[in-house]
Amino acid sequence: ILNVEQSPQSLHVQEGDSTNFTCSFPSSNFYALHWYRWETAKSPEALFVMTLNGDEKKKGRISATLNTKEGYSYLYIKGSQPEDSATYLCAFNAGGTSYGKLTFGQGTILTVHP
Amino acid sequence: GAGVSQSPSNKVTEKGKDVELRCDPISGHTALYWYRQRLGQGLEFLIYFQGNSAPDKSGLPSDRFSAERTGESVSTLTIQRTQQEDSAVYLCASSLDYYSNQPQHFGDGTRLSIL
């Protein structure tokens, strides 16, 4: 059973704060690491798919880094806004015979207060 | 363009009944995935399809669960003799393919409640 851990479980920040959270995954048999944002009453939305050690991706105020050797990824949000409030999910793909299978972490619930 | 569509959006049924959940993927997406989220738990992989084939059925919780896909399009997830522990949000997603690290596009889900 693959273990994908996210921390913290929840986070409250003030508008304008920058924040970051962590996703830990097995460092062996790495194929890809996905990040999704899931807002209440909506469907999960893809943020990034990361495949290479040292990868850094950016989308507006959100960015992510990847370290496959030690098995972690960080998601950063710069200057948080209330509309960033959502659950942020990471998902690990081990490839091989499990190409199509994503194992999700439990998520980090972010609340940005105006 | 049209996203992933799931129906019904909500389903309430009695324990022991069979239910069928439907997913219409984005046109042209050859890979289709089913997940569920039970209350207080994370997203749990159930099954995925490449075309009409399901290479990995390891996530199906029991033999009461089955899924099929036809015409490389619509998929149905069937739960027979439903139990209360089957209550969950069932999410469907699709992607261009399953092997080239494409992001998955999710539907809004079916909220299934077993009385």
mmCIF file of C-alpha atoms in Angstrom:
data_model
loop_
_atom_site.group_PDB
_atom_site.id
_atom_site.type_symbol
_atom_site.label_atom_id
_atom_site.label_comp_id
_atom_site.label_asym_id
_atom_site.label_seq_id
_atom_site.Cartn_x
_atom_site.Cartn_y
_atom_site.Cartn_z
ATOM 1 C CA ILE A 1 0.000 0.000 0.000
ATOM 2 C CA LEU A 2 1.436 3.354 -1.048
ATOM 3 C CA ASN A 3 1.570 6.057 1.593
ATOM 4 C CA VAL A 4 1.023 9.637 0.460
ATOM 5 C CA GLU A 5 1.015 12.122 3.321
ATOM 6 C CA GLN A 6 0.095 15.777 3.266
ATOM 7 C CA SER A 7 0.769 18.350 5.940
ATOM 8 C CA PRO A 8 -0.612 20.310 7.541
ATOM 9 C CA GLN A 9 -4.152 18.885 7.529
ATOM 10 C CA SER A 10 -5.581 22.414 7.635
ATOM 11 C CA LEU A 11 -4.288 25.938 7.543
ATOM 12 C CA HIS A 12 -5.825 29.336 8.257
ATOM 13 C CA VAL A 13 -4.061 32.409 6.875
ATOM 14 C CA GLN A 14 -4.857 36.069 6.398
ATOM 15 C CA GLU A 15 -5.348 37.615 2.989
ATOM 16 C CA GLY A 16 -1.959 38.625 1.615
ATOM 17 C CA ASP A 17 0.006 35.982 3.524
ATOM 18 C CA SER A 18 2.198 33.568 1.637
ATOM 19 C CA THR A 19 1.898 29.931 2.569
ATOM 20 C CA ASN A 20 3.160 26.496 1.689
ATOM 21 C CA PHE A 21 2.317 22.874 2.315
ATOM 22 C CA THR A 22 3.988 19.529 1.867
ATOM 23 C CA CYS A 23 3.279 16.257 0.119
ATOM 24 C CA SER A 24 5.402 13.193 0.993
ATOM 25 C CA PHE A 25 5.442 10.107 -1.183
ATOM 26 C CA PRO A 26 7.528 6.951 -1.690
ATOM 27 C CA SER A 27 10.909 7.809 -3.229
ATOM 28 C CA SER A 28 11.085 4.513 -5.127
ATOM 29 C CA ASN A 29 9.137 3.734 -8.322
ATOM 30 C CA PHE A 30 8.323 7.381 -9.004
ATOM 31 C CA TYR A 31 6.507 8.225 -12.219
ATOM 32 C CA ALA A 32 4.615 11.455 -11.585
ATOM 33 C CA LEU A 33 3.211 13.710 -8.881
ATOM 34 C CA HIS A 34 -0.049 15.585 -9.457
ATOM 35 C CA TRP A 35 -1.459 18.583 -7.570
ATOM 36 C CA TYR A 36 -5.182 19.400 -7.611
ATOM 37 C CA ARG A 37 -7.306 22.131 -6.054
ATOM 38 C CA TRP A 38 -10.791 21.165 -4.858
ATOM 39 C CA GLU A 39 -13.141 23.993 -3.990
ATOM 40 C CA THR A 40 -16.343 23.298 -2.085
ATOM 41 C CA ALA A 41 -19.253 22.343 -4.366
ATOM 42 C CA LYS A 42 -16.960 22.086 -7.385
ATOM 43 C CA SER A 43 -14.916 19.334 -8.987
ATOM 44 C CA PRO A 44 -11.159 18.911 -8.432
ATOM 45 C CA GLU A 45 -9.102 21.061 -10.799
ATOM 46 C CA ALA A 46 -5.637 20.087 -12.004
ATOM 47 C CA LEU A 47 -2.847 22.475 -11.017
ATOM 48 C CA PHE A 48 0.370 20.673 -11.954
ATOM 49 C CA VAL A 49 1.743 17.358 -13.140
ATOM 50 C CA MET A 50 5.395 16.995 -12.167
ATOM 51 C CA THR A 51 7.702 14.312 -13.436
ATOM 52 C CA LEU A 52 11.361 15.296 -13.092
ATOM 53 C CA ASN A 53 13.465 15.634 -9.962
ATOM 54 C CA GLY A 54 14.083 19.330 -9.354
ATOM 55 C CA ASP A 55 11.018 20.306 -11.405
ATOM 56 C CA GLU A 56 9.499 23.668 -10.554
ATOM 57 C CA LYS A 57 6.119 24.687 -11.975
ATOM 58 C CA LYS A 58 4.254 27.964 -11.675
ATOM 59 C CA LYS A 59 0.699 29.063 -12.382
ATOM 60 C CA GLY A 60 -0.013 32.648 -11.392
ATOM 61 C CA ARG A 61 0.617 32.977 -7.649
ATOM 62 C CA ILE A 62 0.886 29.226 -7.149
ATOM 63 C CA SER A 63 4.079 27.267 -7.632
ATOM 64 C CA ALA A 64 5.350 23.794 -6.804
ATOM 65 C CA THR A 65 8.689 22.038 -6.442
ATOM 66 C CA LEU A 66 9.571 18.368 -6.604
ATOM 67 C CA ASN A 67 12.274 16.254 -4.951
ATOM 68 C CA THR A 68 11.909 12.652 -6.094
ATOM 69 C CA LYS A 69 15.082 11.433 -4.359
ATOM 70 C CA GLU A 70 13.767 12.294 -0.906
ATOM 71 C CA GLY A 71 10.097 11.896 -1.794
ATOM 72 C CA TYR A 72 8.486 15.285 -1.249
ATOM 73 C CA SER A 73 6.833 18.149 -3.090
ATOM 74 C CA TYR A 74 6.006 21.623 -1.833
ATOM 75 C CA LEU A 75 3.124 23.790 -3.001
ATOM 76 C CA TYR A 76 3.516 27.543 -2.460
ATOM 77 C CA ILE A 77 0.873 30.244 -2.662
ATOM 78 C CA LYS A 78 2.135 33.823 -2.755
ATOM 79 C CA GLY A 79 -0.121 36.600 -1.450
ATOM 80 C CA SER A 80 -3.096 34.349 -0.587
ATOM 81 C CA GLN A 81 -6.552 35.559 -1.573
ATOM 82 C CA PRO A 82 -9.948 34.406 -0.199
ATOM 83 C CA GLU A 83 -10.632 32.689 -3.540
ATOM 84 C CA ASP A 84 -7.620 30.430 -2.872
ATOM 85 C CA SER A 85 -9.617 28.780 -0.072
ATOM 86 C CA ALA A 86 -9.913 25.129 -1.062
ATOM 87 C CA THR A 87 -8.583 21.651 -0.353
ATOM 88 C CA TYR A 88 -5.236 21.042 -2.043
ATOM 89 C CA LEU A 89 -4.608 17.433 -2.995
ATOM 90 C CA CYS A 90 -1.458 15.749 -4.172
ATOM 91 C CA ALA A 91 -1.506 12.389 -5.937
ATOM 92 C CA PHE A 92 1.324 9.949 -6.623
ATOM 93 C CA ASN A 93 1.680 7.805 -9.728
ATOM 94 C CA ALA A 94 4.082 4.867 -9.432
ATOM 95 C CA GLY A 95 3.939 3.981 -13.123
ATOM 96 C CA GLY A 96 4.876 0.466 -14.153
ATOM 97 C CA THR A 97 1.847 -1.786 -13.935
ATOM 98 C CA SER A 98 0.012 1.044 -12.149
ATOM 99 C CA TYR A 99 0.322 3.679 -14.880
ATOM 100 C CA GLY A 100 -3.252 4.891 -14.632
ATOM 101 C CA LYS A 101 -3.584 4.721 -10.864
ATOM 102 C CA LEU A 102 -3.252 7.834 -8.711
ATOM 103 C CA THR A 103 -2.874 7.472 -4.963
ATOM 104 C CA PHE A 104 -4.136 10.638 -3.285
ATOM 105 C CA GLY A 105 -3.101 12.217 -0.019
ATOM 106 C CA GLN A 106 -5.766 13.319 2.451
ATOM 107 C CA GLY A 107 -5.392 16.941 1.396
ATOM 108 C CA THR A 108 -4.582 20.261 3.047
ATOM 109 C CA ILE A 109 -7.617 22.456 3.711
ATOM 110 C CA LEU A 110 -6.668 26.100 3.215
ATOM 111 C CA THR A 111 -8.856 28.920 4.512
ATOM 112 C CA VAL A 112 -7.874 32.471 3.622
ATOM 113 C CA HIS A 113 -9.524 35.105 5.798
ATOM 114 C CA PRO A 114 -10.220 38.574 4.335
ATOM 115 C CA GLY B 1 -15.954 22.837 -24.321
ATOM 116 C CA ALA B 2 -17.962 20.224 -22.430
ATOM 117 C CA GLY B 3 -16.348 18.791 -19.346
ATOM 118 C CA VAL B 4 -16.800 15.419 -17.672
ATOM 119 C CA SER B 5 -20.453 14.811 -16.964
ATOM 120 C CA GLN B 6 -21.777 12.479 -14.263
ATOM 121 C CA SER B 7 -25.305 11.367 -13.525
ATOM 122 C CA PRO B 8 -27.219 11.297 -11.340
ATOM 123 C CA SER B 9 -25.790 14.071 -9.203
ATOM 124 C CA ASN B 10 -27.490 12.611 -6.140
ATOM 125 C CA LYS B 11 -28.854 9.152 -5.467
ATOM 126 C CA VAL B 12 -30.599 7.898 -2.361
ATOM 127 C CA THR B 13 -31.448 4.220 -2.242
ATOM 128 C CA GLU B 14 -32.252 1.471 0.205
ATOM 129 C CA LYS B 15 -29.720 -1.050 1.393
ATOM 130 C CA GLY B 16 -29.705 -4.114 -0.841
ATOM 131 C CA LYS B 17 -30.732 -2.328 -4.044
ATOM 132 C CA ASP B 18 -28.509 -2.110 -7.122
ATOM 133 C CA VAL B 19 -27.345 1.282 -8.399
ATOM 134 C CA GLU B 20 -25.808 2.401 -11.647
ATOM 135 C CA LEU B 21 -23.675 5.538 -11.942
ATOM 136 C CA ARG B 22 -22.854 7.064 -15.291
ATOM 137 C CA CYS B 23 -19.877 9.046 -16.565
ATOM 138 C CA ASP B 24 -19.493 10.871 -19.880
ATOM 139 C CA PRO B 25 -15.828 11.780 -20.379
ATOM 140 C CA ILE B 26 -14.439 14.665 -22.378
ATOM 141 C CA SER B 27 -14.616 13.831 -26.076
ATOM 142 C CA GLY B 28 -11.344 12.361 -27.329
ATOM 143 C CA HIS B 29 -10.107 11.318 -23.885
ATOM 144 C CA THR B 30 -9.104 7.677 -24.075
ATOM 145 C CA ALA B 31 -8.482 7.210 -20.341
ATOM 146 C CA LEU B 32 -11.276 7.230 -17.776
ATOM 147 C CA TYR B 33 -11.020 6.836 -13.998
ATOM 148 C CA TRP B 34 -13.401 6.176 -11.113
ATOM 149 C CA TYR B 35 -12.731 7.294 -7.544
ATOM 150 C CA ARG B 36 -14.791 7.564 -4.394
ATOM 151 C CA GLN B 37 -14.570 9.672 -1.278
ATOM 152 C CA ARG B 38 -16.254 8.379 1.854
ATOM 153 C CA LEU B 39 -17.004 10.793 4.668
ATOM 154 C CA GLY B 40 -13.836 11.953 6.394
ATOM 155 C CA GLN B 41 -11.563 10.015 4.062
ATOM 156 C CA GLY B 42 -9.394 10.825 1.061
ATOM 157 C CA LEU B 43 -10.018 10.119 -2.595
ATOM 158 C CA GLU B 44 -9.806 6.370 -3.185
ATOM 159 C CA PHE B 45 -8.950 4.893 -6.598
ATOM 160 C CA LEU B 46 -11.448 2.320 -7.867
ATOM 161 C CA ILE B 47 -10.670 1.492 -11.500
ATOM 162 C CA TYR B 48 -9.387 3.007 -14.711
ATOM 163 C CA PHE B 49 -10.020 2.348 -18.400
ATOM 164 C CA GLN B 50 -7.744 2.805 -21.383
ATOM 165 C CA GLY B 51 -10.168 2.680 -24.285
ATOM 166 C CA ASN B 52 -12.712 0.041 -23.313
ATOM 167 C CA SER B 53 -10.226 -2.081 -21.354
ATOM 168 C CA ALA B 54 -9.662 -1.950 -17.610
ATOM 169 C CA PRO B 55 -5.981 -2.864 -16.987
ATOM 170 C CA ASP B 56 -6.226 -2.312 -13.236
ATOM 171 C CA LYS B 57 -9.301 -3.342 -11.258
ATOM 172 C CA SER B 58 -7.402 -3.615 -8.000
ATOM 173 C CA GLY B 59 -9.237 -0.747 -6.362
ATOM 174 C CA LEU B 60 -12.730 -2.222 -6.615
ATOM 175 C CA PRO B 61 -13.673 -2.859 -2.968
ATOM 176 C CA SER B 62 -15.631 -6.071 -3.510
ATOM 177 C CA ASP B 63 -17.213 -8.234 -6.196
ATOM 178 C CA ARG B 64 -20.404 -6.214 -5.764
ATOM 179 C CA PHE B 65 -18.678 -3.449 -7.724
ATOM 180 C CA SER B 66 -18.260 -3.616 -11.481
ATOM 181 C CA ALA B 67 -17.612 -1.115 -14.237
ATOM 182 C CA GLU B 68 -17.697 -1.085 -17.968
ATOM 183 C CA ARG B 69 -16.966 1.319 -20.758
ATOM 184 C CA THR B 70 -18.303 1.194 -24.288
ATOM 185 C CA GLY B 71 -17.396 2.969 -27.505
ATOM 186 C CA GLU B 72 -14.367 4.462 -25.749
ATOM 187 C CA SER B 73 -16.855 6.879 -24.286
ATOM 188 C CA VAL B 74 -19.509 6.423 -21.617
ATOM 189 C CA SER B 75 -18.726 4.382 -18.529
ATOM 190 C CA THR B 76 -21.061 2.938 -15.917
ATOM 191 C CA LEU B 77 -20.137 1.912 -12.399
ATOM 192 C CA THR B 78 -22.585 -0.629 -10.965
ATOM 193 C CA ILE B 79 -22.903 -1.467 -7.304
ATOM 194 C CA GLN B 80 -25.021 -4.536 -6.544
ATOM 195 C CA ARG B 81 -26.732 -5.224 -3.226
ATOM 196 C CA THR B 82 -25.673 -1.866 -1.816
ATOM 197 C CA GLN B 83 -24.470 -1.613 1.769
ATOM 198 C CA GLN B 84 -24.349 1.439 4.019
ATOM 199 C CA GLU B 85 -20.560 1.567 3.724
ATOM 200 C CA ASP B 86 -21.007 2.235 -0.008
ATOM 201 C CA SER B 87 -22.297 5.732 0.840
ATOM 202 C CA ALA B 88 -19.800 8.148 -0.683
ATOM 203 C CA VAL B 89 -19.209 10.705 -3.413
ATOM 204 C CA TYR B 90 -18.236 8.828 -6.577
ATOM 205 C CA LEU B 91 -16.040 10.877 -8.896
ATOM 206 C CA CYS B 92 -15.195 10.189 -12.498
ATOM 207 C CA ALA B 93 -12.247 11.721 -14.344
ATOM 208 C CA SER B 94 -10.828 11.498 -17.835
ATOM 209 C CA SER B 95 -7.519 12.297 -19.513
ATOM 210 C CA LEU B 96 -6.069 12.173 -23.022
ATOM 211 C CA ASP B 97 -4.366 8.887 -22.163
ATOM 212 C CA TYR B 98 -3.125 7.090 -19.055
ATOM 213 C CA TYR B 99 0.610 6.857 -19.732
ATOM 214 C CA SER B 100 1.869 10.322 -20.724
ATOM 215 C CA ASN B 101 1.305 12.145 -17.459
ATOM 216 C CA GLN B 102 -1.684 14.142 -18.564
ATOM 217 C CA PRO B 103 -3.740 15.868 -15.858
ATOM 218 C CA GLN B 104 -7.076 14.284 -15.021
ATOM 219 C CA HIS B 105 -10.288 16.272 -15.525
ATOM 220 C CA PHE B 106 -12.960 15.526 -12.965
ATOM 221 C CA GLY B 107 -16.731 15.569 -13.056
ATOM 222 C CA ASP B 108 -18.884 16.983 -10.269
ATOM 223 C CA GLY B 109 -19.505 13.540 -8.793
ATOM 224 C CA THR B 110 -22.492 11.462 -7.738
ATOM 225 C CA ARG B 111 -23.386 11.643 -4.059
ATOM 226 C CA LEU B 112 -24.681 8.189 -3.129
ATOM 227 C CA SER B 113 -26.558 7.681 0.120
ATOM 228 C CA ILE B 114 -27.583 4.206 1.248
ATOM 229 C CA LEU B 115 -30.384 4.152 3.821
#
